[in-house]
DNA sequence: TTCTATAATGACCATGTGGTCATTACCATT
DNA sequence: AATGGTAATGACCACATGGTCATTATAGAA
């Protein structure tokens, strides 16, 4: 952990309250604009305490960040395990649904992720982007490769192009679910469960069959 | 124009220098973190002058923004005109290439666009997002519709799903061209002209045929 | 009850911000 | 050369930030 000993000695509930407040602040203001003054005001504790617990603003963010990474890793591992036996498109479908569920459960974490991708002044950004890279390398690549091997995907597929294709689509699909203006009229934004699952299926079909008429 | 009279009376070259500096600053720091102090230091003029020219920081940004919108509109109109006769996938191909060219010519403007999409504290953001919406409504929608009518696209396509699909892919394709970590190993990042055109063609084929094996 | 180690506190600091405005510099007209 | 109107200037303001640290409160041991 990046936090000081003093923080660990706090009773669990207070620890959680402090972390939750920090997640909130970073999620709605990014790193630079996040204000420790606001946090302590909301928490009702002294500013000095925060610096005693975390050293610096960056230290506080590191703790929040590590927590988030652990959450994502756990979720990813689980999805990979659950879907191991299914065919390519079914795995894709389940991965998307798992992504949506993650956002439902941890919307703030997802907001921080979005901020980190497009805001340049985050600490740990280089390390973070590397982690994101691993997602395509370790998750999508084998998915495509085995899809081709099993004959579910076209044999003439360029693997790296396909991975890019999927990465782009999945990413945007999740974004559209929680950022209104990105859904481009698809009706995905904050769609209820049933509707959402229909869109996912429709979407996966589009990836399978493409848009062309075919003759 | 959002600027004051005093600014218009400046000699053209100085006007351009000031605007260019502002574009630079907003492109690399977003709105909030952009510093008028830095701008005047770089320009070698007094801080007061900037406020005489533009009233507020927001006023300055408005001028930059309007300029950018005009650029985009012009480009879009041109592409639409040039490709009117071609079939769907050829239009798609040319649109992507035009997008790349725009980024090559106006990288700073494109950076501001990206910042505005994912940073919440921009002025004019609501208006801006509406403008972006018009892109899918006025550009992609008719493209898909006529593609279906001419039999180039599958007749059973859900139009709004297809538009979302294209919006997501084109957007990310352009991003991958100028943000290294988004290219997911596709080799598109800052690719030279020839390579880039090959990727575009490959990409369009993927949209046409999909990834499925098809039996 | 007294002592002691540790945690909580908030006034304080240097720095940077957007924005103001009295003063100065400039230049065209008389 | 004197005048008058306009544009450039930068010291200055109120405010907010991350971070510090001497002081105080607290709780457990003696």
CSV table of C-alpha atoms (C1' of nucleotides) in Angstrom, one decimal:
chain,number,residue,atom,x,y,z
A,1,UNK,CA,0.0,0.0,0.0
A,2,UNK,CA,1.1,3.5,-0.6
A,3,UNK,CA,-0.4,4.8,2.6
A,4,UNK,CA,1.3,5.5,5.9
A,5,UNK,CA,1.0,3.3,9.0
A,6,UNK,CA,-1.3,5.8,10.6
A,7,UNK,CA,-3.9,5.3,8.0
A,8,UNK,CA,-3.9,1.5,8.5
A,9,UNK,CA,-4.5,1.9,12.3
A,10,UNK,CA,-7.8,3.8,11.7
A,11,UNK,CA,-11.0,1.9,12.2
A,12,UNK,CA,-12.1,0.2,9.0
A,13,UNK,CA,-15.2,2.3,8.5
A,14,UNK,CA,-13.3,5.6,8.6
A,15,UNK,CA,-10.8,4.2,6.2
A,16,UNK,CA,-13.6,3.3,3.8
A,17,UNK,CA,-15.2,6.7,4.2
A,18,UNK,CA,-12.0,8.5,3.4
A,19,UNK,CA,-11.2,6.3,0.3
A,20,UNK,CA,-14.8,6.7,-1.0
A,21,UNK,CA,-14.5,10.4,-0.7
A,22,UNK,CA,-11.2,10.4,-2.6
A,23,UNK,CA,-12.6,8.2,-5.3
A,24,UNK,CA,-15.5,10.6,-5.6
A,25,UNK,CA,-13.3,13.6,-5.9
A,26,UNK,CA,-10.9,12.2,-8.4
A,27,UNK,CA,-13.8,10.8,-10.5
A,28,UNK,CA,-15.5,14.1,-10.8
A,29,UNK,CA,-12.5,16.4,-11.1
A,30,UNK,CA,-9.6,14.4,-12.4
A,31,UNK,CA,-6.3,14.7,-10.6
A,32,UNK,CA,-5.2,18.3,-10.9
A,33,UNK,CA,-8.5,19.8,-10.2
A,34,UNK,CA,-9.3,17.4,-7.3
A,35,UNK,CA,-9.1,19.4,-4.1
A,36,UNK,CA,-7.9,18.0,-0.8
A,37,UNK,CA,-9.6,21.0,0.8
A,38,UNK,CA,-12.9,19.9,-0.5
A,39,UNK,CA,-12.3,16.3,0.7
A,40,UNK,CA,-11.5,17.2,4.3
A,41,UNK,CA,-14.4,19.7,4.4
A,42,UNK,CA,-16.7,16.9,3.3
A,43,UNK,CA,-15.1,14.4,5.7
A,44,UNK,CA,-15.1,16.8,8.6
A,45,UNK,CA,-11.4,16.1,9.4
A,46,UNK,CA,-8.3,18.2,9.4
A,47,UNK,CA,-6.3,18.8,6.3
A,48,UNK,CA,-3.1,17.8,8.0
A,49,UNK,CA,-4.5,14.3,8.7
A,50,UNK,CA,-4.8,13.6,5.0
A,51,UNK,CA,-1.1,14.4,4.6
A,52,UNK,CA,-0.3,12.3,7.6
A,53,UNK,CA,-2.2,9.4,6.0
A,54,UNK,CA,-0.9,9.7,2.5
A,55,UNK,CA,2.1,12.0,2.4
A,56,UNK,CA,1.0,13.8,-0.8
A,57,UNK,CA,-1.9,14.2,-3.1
A,58,UNK,CA,-0.1,11.8,-5.4
A,59,UNK,CA,0.2,9.3,-2.7
A,60,UNK,CA,-3.5,9.4,-2.0
A,61,UNK,CA,-4.2,8.9,-5.7
A,62,UNK,CA,-1.8,5.9,-5.8
A,63,UNK,CA,-3.8,4.2,-3.1
A,64,UNK,CA,-7.1,4.8,-4.9
A,65,UNK,CA,-5.5,3.7,-8.2
A,66,UNK,CA,-4.1,0.4,-6.8
A,67,UNK,CA,-7.4,-0.4,-5.3
A,68,UNK,CA,-9.1,0.1,-8.7
A,69,UNK,CA,-6.5,-2.0,-10.6
A,70,UNK,CA,-7.1,-4.8,-8.2
A,71,UNK,CA,-10.9,-4.6,-8.8
A,72,UNK,CA,-10.4,-4.7,-12.6
A,73,UNK,CA,-7.9,-7.6,-12.4
A,74,UNK,CA,-10.3,-9.6,-10.3
A,75,UNK,CA,-13.2,-9.0,-12.6
A,76,UNK,CA,-11.2,-9.9,-15.7
A,77,UNK,CA,-9.9,-13.1,-14.3
A,78,UNK,CA,-13.4,-14.1,-13.4
A,79,UNK,CA,-14.8,-13.4,-16.9
A,80,UNK,CA,-11.9,-15.3,-18.6
A,81,UNK,CA,-12.6,-18.3,-16.4
A,82,UNK,CA,-16.4,-18.3,-16.8
A,83,UNK,CA,-16.3,-18.1,-20.6
A,84,UNK,CA,-13.3,-20.3,-21.4
A,85,UNK,CA,-15.4,-23.0,-23.0
A,86,UNK,CA,-17.7,-20.9,-25.2
A,87,UNK,CA,-17.1,-19.9,-28.8
A,88,UNK,CA,-15.7,-16.6,-29.9
A,89,UNK,CA,-18.9,-14.6,-30.3
A,90,UNK,CA,-20.4,-15.9,-27.1
A,91,UNK,CA,-17.3,-14.9,-25.2
A,92,UNK,CA,-17.5,-11.5,-26.7
A,93,UNK,CA,-21.1,-11.2,-25.7
A,94,UNK,CA,-20.4,-12.2,-22.1
A,95,UNK,CA,-17.3,-9.9,-21.9
A,96,UNK,CA,-19.4,-6.9,-22.9
A,97,UNK,CA,-22.1,-7.8,-20.4
A,98,UNK,CA,-19.5,-8.2,-17.7
A,99,UNK,CA,-18.1,-4.8,-18.6
A,100,UNK,CA,-21.5,-3.2,-18.3
A,101,UNK,CA,-21.9,-4.9,-14.9
A,102,UNK,CA,-18.6,-3.6,-13.7
A,103,UNK,CA,-19.7,0.0,-14.7
A,104,UNK,CA,-22.9,-0.5,-12.9
A,105,UNK,CA,-21.2,-1.5,-9.7
A,106,UNK,CA,-18.2,0.9,-9.9
A,107,UNK,CA,-19.2,3.9,-12.0
A,108,UNK,CA,-16.7,6.2,-10.2
A,109,UNK,CA,-13.8,3.9,-11.0
A,110,UNK,CA,-14.8,3.8,-14.6
A,111,UNK,CA,-15.0,7.6,-14.7
A,112,UNK,CA,-11.5,7.8,-13.3
A,113,UNK,CA,-10.4,5.4,-16.0
A,114,UNK,CA,-11.9,7.7,-18.7
A,115,UNK,CA,-10.2,10.7,-17.2
A,116,UNK,CA,-6.9,9.0,-17.1
A,117,UNK,CA,-7.0,8.0,-20.7
A,118,UNK,CA,-7.7,11.5,-22.0
A,119,UNK,CA,-6.2,13.8,-19.4
A,120,UNK,CA,-2.5,14.0,-19.7
A,121,UNK,CA,-1.6,15.3,-16.2
A,122,UNK,CA,-2.2,12.2,-14.2
A,123,UNK,CA,0.5,10.6,-12.1
A,124,UNK,CA,1.1,6.9,-12.9
A,125,UNK,CA,-0.3,7.5,-16.4
A,126,UNK,CA,2.5,5.7,-18.2
A,127,UNK,CA,2.2,2.7,-15.9
A,128,UNK,CA,-1.6,2.8,-16.3
A,129,UNK,CA,-1.5,2.8,-20.0
A,130,UNK,CA,0.8,-0.2,-20.0
A,131,UNK,CA,-1.7,-2.0,-17.9
A,132,UNK,CA,-4.4,-1.2,-20.4
A,133,UNK,CA,-2.2,-2.4,-23.2
A,134,UNK,CA,-2.0,-5.8,-21.4
A,135,UNK,CA,-5.7,-6.1,-21.8
A,136,UNK,CA,-5.5,-6.3,-25.6
A,137,UNK,CA,-2.4,-8.4,-25.5
A,138,UNK,CA,-3.5,-10.9,-22.9
A,139,UNK,CA,-7.2,-10.9,-23.4
A,140,UNK,CA,-8.2,-10.1,-27.0
A,141,UNK,CA,-5.3,-11.6,-28.8
A,142,UNK,CA,-5.7,-15.1,-27.6
A,143,UNK,CA,-9.5,-14.7,-28.0
A,144,UNK,CA,-9.0,-13.9,-31.7
A,145,UNK,CA,-6.3,-16.5,-32.2
A,146,UNK,CA,-8.3,-19.3,-30.8
A,147,UNK,CA,-11.4,-18.1,-32.7
A,148,UNK,CA,-9.5,-18.5,-36.0
A,149,UNK,CA,-8.1,-21.9,-34.9
A,150,UNK,CA,-11.5,-23.2,-34.1
A,151,UNK,CA,-12.9,-21.9,-37.4
A,152,UNK,CA,-15.3,-19.5,-35.9
A,153,UNK,CA,-13.4,-16.6,-37.4
A,154,UNK,CA,-12.3,-16.1,-41.0
A,155,UNK,CA,-9.0,-17.8,-41.6
A,156,UNK,CA,-7.7,-14.8,-43.6
A,157,UNK,CA,-8.1,-12.4,-40.7
A,158,UNK,CA,-5.2,-10.1,-39.9
A,159,UNK,CA,-4.9,-10.6,-36.2
A,160,UNK,CA,-3.6,-7.2,-35.1
A,161,UNK,CA,-6.3,-5.5,-37.2
A,162,UNK,CA,-9.0,-7.7,-35.6
A,163,UNK,CA,-7.7,-6.9,-32.1
A,164,UNK,CA,-7.7,-3.2,-32.8
A,165,UNK,CA,-11.2,-3.5,-34.2
A,166,UNK,CA,-12.5,-5.3,-31.1
A,167,UNK,CA,-10.7,-3.0,-28.7
A,168,UNK,CA,-12.2,0.1,-30.4
A,169,UNK,CA,-15.7,-1.3,-30.5
A,170,UNK,CA,-15.8,-2.7,-27.0
A,171,UNK,CA,-14.3,0.4,-25.5
A,172,UNK,CA,-16.8,2.7,-27.2
A,173,UNK,CA,-19.7,0.4,-26.4
A,174,UNK,CA,-19.0,0.7,-22.7
A,175,UNK,CA,-18.5,4.4,-23.0
A,176,UNK,CA,-21.8,4.8,-24.8
A,177,UNK,CA,-23.5,3.1,-21.9
A,178,UNK,CA,-22.5,5.7,-19.5
A,179,UNK,CA,-21.8,8.9,-21.5
A,180,UNK,CA,-25.0,10.1,-23.1
A,181,UNK,CA,-23.6,12.0,-26.1
A,182,UNK,CA,-21.5,9.0,-27.3
A,183,UNK,CA,-24.3,6.7,-27.9
A,184,UNK,CA,-25.0,8.3,-31.3
A,185,UNK,CA,-28.7,7.5,-31.2
A,186,UNK,CA,-28.1,3.9,-30.5
A,187,UNK,CA,-30.3,4.0,-27.4
A,188,UNK,CA,-27.7,2.3,-25.3
A,189,UNK,CA,-27.1,5.1,-22.8
A,190,UNK,CA,-28.2,3.9,-19.4
A,191,UNK,CA,-30.4,1.3,-21.0
A,192,UNK,CA,-32.2,-1.1,-18.7
A,193,UNK,CA,-30.8,-4.6,-18.4
A,194,UNK,CA,-33.1,-6.3,-21.0
A,195,UNK,CA,-32.7,-3.6,-23.6
A,196,UNK,CA,-29.0,-3.5,-23.0
A,197,UNK,CA,-28.6,-7.3,-23.5
A,198,UNK,CA,-30.5,-7.0,-26.8
A,199,UNK,CA,-28.2,-4.2,-28.0
A,200,UNK,CA,-25.2,-6.4,-27.0
A,201,UNK,CA,-26.5,-9.3,-29.1
A,202,UNK,CA,-27.2,-7.0,-32.1
A,203,UNK,CA,-23.8,-5.5,-31.8
A,204,UNK,CA,-22.0,-8.8,-31.7
A,205,UNK,CA,-23.9,-9.9,-34.8
A,206,UNK,CA,-22.7,-6.8,-36.6
A,207,UNK,CA,-19.1,-7.8,-35.7
A,208,UNK,CA,-19.7,-11.3,-37.0
A,209,UNK,CA,-21.4,-10.5,-40.3
A,210,UNK,CA,-20.2,-7.0,-41.1
A,211,UNK,CA,-22.3,-4.4,-42.9
A,212,UNK,CA,-21.8,-5.4,-46.5
A,213,UNK,CA,-24.5,-7.1,-48.6
A,214,UNK,CA,-22.1,-9.8,-49.6
A,215,UNK,CA,-22.5,-10.4,-53.3
B,1,UNK,CA,-16.6,37.2,-33.3
B,2,UNK,CA,-16.3,37.0,-29.5
B,3,UNK,CA,-13.3,39.3,-29.4
B,4,UNK,CA,-13.3,43.0,-28.7
B,5,UNK,CA,-12.8,45.8,-31.3
B,6,UNK,CA,-9.2,46.4,-30.1
B,7,UNK,CA,-8.2,42.9,-31.2
B,8,UNK,CA,-9.6,43.4,-34.7
B,9,UNK,CA,-7.5,46.6,-35.1
B,10,UNK,CA,-4.3,44.7,-34.6
B,11,UNK,CA,-2.2,43.9,-37.6
B,12,UNK,CA,-3.1,40.5,-39.0
B,13,UNK,CA,0.2,38.8,-38.2
B,14,UNK,CA,0.0,39.7,-34.6
B,15,UNK,CA,-3.6,38.4,-34.4
B,16,UNK,CA,-2.5,35.1,-35.9
B,17,UNK,CA,0.4,34.8,-33.5
B,18,UNK,CA,-1.9,35.4,-30.5
B,19,UNK,CA,-4.5,32.9,-31.7
B,20,UNK,CA,-1.9,30.3,-32.5
B,21,UNK,CA,-0.4,30.7,-29.0
B,22,UNK,CA,-3.9,30.3,-27.5
B,23,UNK,CA,-4.6,27.2,-29.6
B,24,UNK,CA,-1.3,25.8,-28.4
B,25,UNK,CA,-2.0,26.4,-24.8
B,26,UNK,CA,-5.6,25.0,-24.8
B,27,UNK,CA,-4.4,22.0,-26.8
B,28,UNK,CA,-1.8,21.0,-24.3
B,29,UNK,CA,-3.5,22.0,-21.1
B,30,UNK,CA,-7.3,21.9,-21.6
B,31,UNK,CA,-9.3,24.9,-20.5
B,32,UNK,CA,-8.9,25.1,-16.7
B,33,UNK,CA,-5.2,24.4,-16.7
B,34,UNK,CA,-4.4,26.7,-19.6
B,35,UNK,CA,-2.6,29.7,-18.2
B,36,UNK,CA,-2.9,33.2,-19.6
B,37,UNK,CA,0.3,34.0,-17.7
B,38,UNK,CA,2.1,31.5,-19.8
B,39,UNK,CA,0.6,32.8,-23.0
B,40,UNK,CA,1.6,36.4,-22.4
B,41,UNK,CA,5.0,35.4,-21.4
B,42,UNK,CA,5.4,33.4,-24.5
B,43,UNK,CA,4.0,36.2,-26.6
B,44,UNK,CA,6.0,38.9,-24.9
B,45,UNK,CA,3.0,41.1,-24.4
B,46,UNK,CA,1.3,42.4,-21.2
B,47,UNK,CA,-1.4,40.4,-19.5
B,48,UNK,CA,-3.8,43.3,-19.5
B,49,UNK,CA,-3.8,43.3,-23.2
B,50,UNK,CA,-5.2,39.8,-23.4
B,51,UNK,CA,-8.1,40.9,-21.3
B,52,UNK,CA,-8.6,44.0,-23.4
B,53,UNK,CA,-8.8,41.8,-26.5
B,54,UNK,CA,-11.0,39.0,-25.2
B,55,UNK,CA,-12.6,40.1,-21.9
B,56,UNK,CA,-12.1,36.8,-20.1
B,57,UNK,CA,-10.4,33.5,-20.5
B,58,UNK,CA,-13.7,32.1,-21.6
B,59,UNK,CA,-14.0,34.8,-24.3
B,60,UNK,CA,-10.6,33.9,-25.6
B,61,UNK,CA,-11.6,30.2,-25.8
B,62,UNK,CA,-14.8,31.1,-27.6
B,63,UNK,CA,-12.8,32.8,-30.4
B,64,UNK,CA,-10.5,29.7,-30.7
B,65,UNK,CA,-13.5,27.4,-30.7
B,66,UNK,CA,-15.4,29.2,-33.3
B,67,UNK,CA,-12.4,29.2,-35.5
B,68,UNK,CA,-12.1,25.5,-35.1
B,69,UNK,CA,-15.7,24.8,-35.8
B,70,UNK,CA,-15.5,26.7,-39.0
B,71,UNK,CA,-12.5,24.7,-40.1
B,72,UNK,CA,-14.3,21.4,-39.5
B,73,UNK,CA,-17.4,22.5,-41.2
B,74,UNK,CA,-15.5,23.5,-44.3
B,75,UNK,CA,-13.6,20.2,-44.4
B,76,UNK,CA,-16.8,18.2,-43.9
B,77,UNK,CA,-18.7,20.0,-46.7
B,78,UNK,CA,-15.8,19.4,-49.0
B,79,UNK,CA,-15.6,15.6,-48.3
B,80,UNK,CA,-19.3,15.2,-48.7
B,81,UNK,CA,-19.2,16.9,-52.1
B,82,UNK,CA,-16.2,15.0,-53.4
B,83,UNK,CA,-17.5,11.6,-52.6
B,84,UNK,CA,-21.2,12.0,-53.4
B,85,UNK,CA,-21.0,9.7,-56.4
B,86,UNK,CA,-19.0,6.8,-55.0
B,87,UNK,CA,-20.5,3.7,-53.3
B,88,UNK,CA,-20.7,3.3,-49.5
B,89,UNK,CA,-17.4,1.7,-48.7
B,90,UNK,CA,-15.5,4.0,-51.0
B,91,UNK,CA,-17.1,7.0,-49.3
B,92,UNK,CA,-16.1,5.5,-46.0
B,93,UNK,CA,-12.5,5.1,-47.2
B,94,UNK,CA,-12.2,8.6,-48.4
B,95,UNK,CA,-13.8,10.0,-45.3
B,96,UNK,CA,-11.3,8.3,-43.1
B,97,UNK,CA,-8.4,9.5,-45.2
B,98,UNK,CA,-9.8,13.1,-45.1
B,99,UNK,CA,-10.0,12.8,-41.4
B,100,UNK,CA,-6.4,11.8,-41.2
B,101,UNK,CA,-5.4,14.7,-43.4
B,102,UNK,CA,-7.3,17.0,-41.2
B,103,UNK,CA,-5.4,15.8,-38.2
B,104,UNK,CA,-2.1,16.2,-40.1
B,105,UNK,CA,-2.9,19.7,-40.9
B,106,UNK,CA,-4.5,20.7,-37.6
B,107,UNK,CA,-3.2,18.5,-34.9
B,108,UNK,CA,-3.7,21.1,-32.2
B,109,UNK,CA,-7.4,21.5,-33.1
B,110,UNK,CA,-7.9,17.8,-32.9
B,111,UNK,CA,-6.3,17.7,-29.5
B,112,UNK,CA,-8.7,20.3,-28.3
B,113,UNK,CA,-11.5,18.2,-29.6
B,114,UNK,CA,-10.3,15.2,-27.6
B,115,UNK,CA,-9.9,17.3,-24.5
B,116,UNK,CA,-13.4,18.7,-24.8
B,117,UNK,CA,-15.0,15.3,-25.2
B,118,UNK,CA,-13.5,13.8,-22.1
B,119,UNK,CA,-12.9,16.8,-19.8
B,120,UNK,CA,-16.0,18.1,-18.2
B,121,UNK,CA,-15.1,21.6,-17.3
B,122,UNK,CA,-15.0,23.2,-20.7
B,123,UNK,CA,-17.2,26.2,-21.5
B,124,UNK,CA,-19.4,25.7,-24.6
B,125,UNK,CA,-19.3,22.0,-24.0
B,126,UNK,CA,-23.0,21.5,-24.3
B,127,UNK,CA,-23.2,23.4,-27.6
B,128,UNK,CA,-20.1,21.6,-28.8
B,129,UNK,CA,-21.5,18.1,-28.1
B,130,UNK,CA,-24.6,19.0,-30.0
B,131,UNK,CA,-22.4,20.0,-33.0
B,132,UNK,CA,-20.7,16.6,-32.8
B,133,UNK,CA,-24.1,14.9,-32.7
B,134,UNK,CA,-25.0,16.6,-36.0
B,135,UNK,CA,-22.1,14.7,-37.5
B,136,UNK,CA,-23.7,11.3,-37.1
B,137,UNK,CA,-27.2,12.7,-37.8
B,138,UNK,CA,-26.3,14.6,-40.9
B,139,UNK,CA,-23.3,12.6,-42.3
B,140,UNK,CA,-23.4,9.0,-41.3
B,141,UNK,CA,-27.2,8.5,-41.3
B,142,UNK,CA,-27.7,9.4,-44.9
B,143,UNK,CA,-24.6,7.5,-45.8
B,144,UNK,CA,-26.0,4.3,-44.4
B,145,UNK,CA,-29.5,4.9,-45.6
B,146,UNK,CA,-28.4,5.3,-49.2
B,147,UNK,CA,-26.0,2.4,-48.9
B,148,UNK,CA,-28.9,0.2,-48.0
B,149,UNK,CA,-31.1,1.7,-50.8
B,150,UNK,CA,-28.4,1.0,-53.4
B,151,UNK,CA,-27.9,-2.6,-52.2
B,152,UNK,CA,-24.4,-2.1,-51.1
B,153,UNK,CA,-25.3,-2.8,-47.5
B,154,UNK,CA,-27.4,-5.6,-46.1
B,155,UNK,CA,-31.1,-4.8,-46.3
B,156,UNK,CA,-31.7,-6.1,-42.7
B,157,UNK,CA,-29.3,-3.6,-41.1
B,158,UNK,CA,-30.6,-1.7,-38.1
B,159,UNK,CA,-29.7,1.8,-39.1
B,160,UNK,CA,-29.1,3.3,-35.7
B,161,UNK,CA,-26.9,0.4,-34.7
B,162,UNK,CA,-24.9,0.7,-37.9
B,163,UNK,CA,-24.5,4.4,-37.4
B,164,UNK,CA,-23.2,3.8,-33.9
B,165,UNK,CA,-20.9,1.1,-35.2
B,166,UNK,CA,-19.4,3.5,-37.8
B,167,UNK,CA,-19.2,6.4,-35.4
B,168,UNK,CA,-17.3,4.3,-32.9
B,169,UNK,CA,-14.9,2.9,-35.4
B,170,UNK,CA,-14.1,6.0,-37.3
B,171,UNK,CA,-13.6,8.0,-34.1
B,172,UNK,CA,-11.2,5.4,-32.7
B,173,UNK,CA,-9.4,5.0,-35.9
B,174,UNK,CA,-8.5,8.7,-36.0
B,175,UNK,CA,-7.6,8.6,-32.3
B,176,UNK,CA,-5.3,5.7,-32.9
B,177,UNK,CA,-3.5,7.6,-35.6
B,178,UNK,CA,-2.4,10.3,-33.2
B,179,UNK,CA,-2.5,8.8,-29.7
B,180,UNK,CA,0.1,6.0,-29.4
B,181,UNK,CA,-1.4,3.8,-26.8
B,182,UNK,CA,-4.8,3.6,-28.5
B,183,UNK,CA,-3.5,1.8,-31.6
B,184,UNK,CA,-3.6,-1.6,-29.8
B,185,UNK,CA,-0.7,-2.9,-31.8
B,186,UNK,CA,-2.4,-2.0,-35.1
B,187,UNK,CA,0.7,0.0,-36.3
B,188,UNK,CA,-1.5,2.9,-37.2
B,189,UNK,CA,0.0,5.4,-34.9
B,190,UNK,CA,1.7,8.1,-37.0
B,191,UNK,CA,1.9,5.7,-39.9
B,192,UNK,CA,3.4,7.2,-43.1
B,193,UNK,CA,0.9,7.9,-45.9
B,194,UNK,CA,1.2,4.7,-47.8
B,195,UNK,CA,1.0,2.4,-44.7
B,196,UNK,CA,-1.9,4.5,-43.4
B,197,UNK,CA,-3.8,4.1,-46.7
B,198,UNK,CA,-3.3,0.3,-46.6
B,199,UNK,CA,-4.6,0.2,-43.0
B,200,UNK,CA,-7.6,2.2,-44.0
B,201,UNK,CA,-8.5,-0.2,-46.8
B,202,UNK,CA,-8.0,-3.2,-44.5
B,203,UNK,CA,-10.2,-1.6,-41.9
B,204,UNK,CA,-13.0,-0.8,-44.4
B,205,UNK,CA,-12.9,-4.4,-45.6
B,206,UNK,CA,-13.4,-5.6,-42.0
B,207,UNK,CA,-16.4,-3.3,-41.7
B,208,UNK,CA,-17.8,-4.8,-44.9
B,209,UNK,CA,-17.2,-8.5,-44.3
B,210,UNK,CA,-17.2,-8.7,-40.5
B,211,UNK,CA,-15.1,-11.2,-38.6
B,212,UNK,CA,-17.2,-14.3,-38.8
B,213,UNK,CA,-16.3,-17.3,-40.9
B,214,UNK,CA,-19.8,-17.3,-42.3
B,215,UNK,CA,-20.9,-20.9,-42.5
C,1,DT,C1',-3.2,10.2,38.8
C,2,DT,C1',0.7,11.0,36.2
C,3,DC,C1',3.5,10.3,32.3
C,4,DT,C1',4.4,9.4,27.6
C,5,DA,C1',3.9,8.3,22.9
C,6,DT,C1',1.2,9.1,19.1
C,7,DA,C1',-2.4,11.1,16.4
C,8,DA,C1',-5.3,15.2,15.1
C,9,DT,C1',-5.3,19.8,14.2
C,10,DG,C1',-5.6,24.2,11.6
C,11,DA,C1',-3.0,28.5,11.2
C,12,DC,C1',0.4,29.5,8.1
C,13,DC,C1',3.4,29.5,3.8
C,14,DA,C1',4.9,29.9,-1.1
C,15,DT,C1',3.0,29.7,-5.3
C,16,DG,C1',-0.1,30.3,-9.1
C,17,DT,C1',-4.6,31.9,-10.8
C,18,DG,C1',-8.0,35.0,-13.4
C,19,DG,C1',-9.0,39.6,-13.5
C,20,DT,C1',-8.6,45.0,-12.6
C,21,DC,C1',-7.2,49.6,-13.4
C,22,DA,C1',-4.5,53.7,-12.7
C,23,DT,C1',-0.7,55.0,-15.2
C,24,DT,C1',2.1,55.4,-19.3
C,25,DA,C1',3.3,55.4,-24.2
C,26,DC,C1',1.9,56.2,-28.6
C,27,DC,C1',0.3,58.6,-32.6
C,28,DA,C1',-2.7,61.3,-35.5
C,29,DT,C1',-4.7,65.7,-35.7
C,30,DT,C1',-4.5,70.4,-35.0
D,1,DA,C1',4.8,71.9,-30.6
D,2,DA,C1',0.7,71.0,-28.1
D,3,DT,C1',-3.3,68.3,-27.6
D,4,DG,C1',-6.5,64.4,-27.1
D,5,DG,C1',-8.0,59.9,-27.6
D,6,DT,C1',-6.8,55.2,-27.6
D,7,DA,C1',-4.0,51.1,-26.7
D,8,DA,C1',-0.4,48.8,-23.9
D,9,DT,C1',1.2,48.0,-19.5
D,10,DG,C1',2.3,45.5,-15.1
D,11,DA,C1',1.7,46.2,-10.2
D,12,DC,C1',-1.9,44.7,-7.6
D,13,DC,C1',-6.1,42.1,-5.7
D,14,DA,C1',-8.8,38.3,-3.8
D,15,DC,C1',-8.7,33.7,-3.9
D,16,DA,C1',-7.5,28.7,-4.0
D,17,DT,C1',-4.0,25.3,-4.0
D,18,DG,C1',-0.7,21.6,-2.0
D,19,DG,C1',2.0,21.2,1.7
D,20,DT,C1',4.2,22.1,6.7
D,21,DC,C1',4.6,22.0,11.5
D,22,DA,C1',4.3,23.7,16.2
D,23,DT,C1',0.8,22.9,19.2
D,24,DT,C1',-2.9,20.3,21.4
D,25,DA,C1',-5.9,16.3,22.4
D,26,DT,C1',-6.1,11.5,23.4
D,27,DA,C1',-5.5,7.2,25.2
D,28,DG,C1',-2.9,3.5,27.3
D,29,DA,C1',0.8,2.3,30.7
D,30,DA,C1',2.9,3.2,35.1
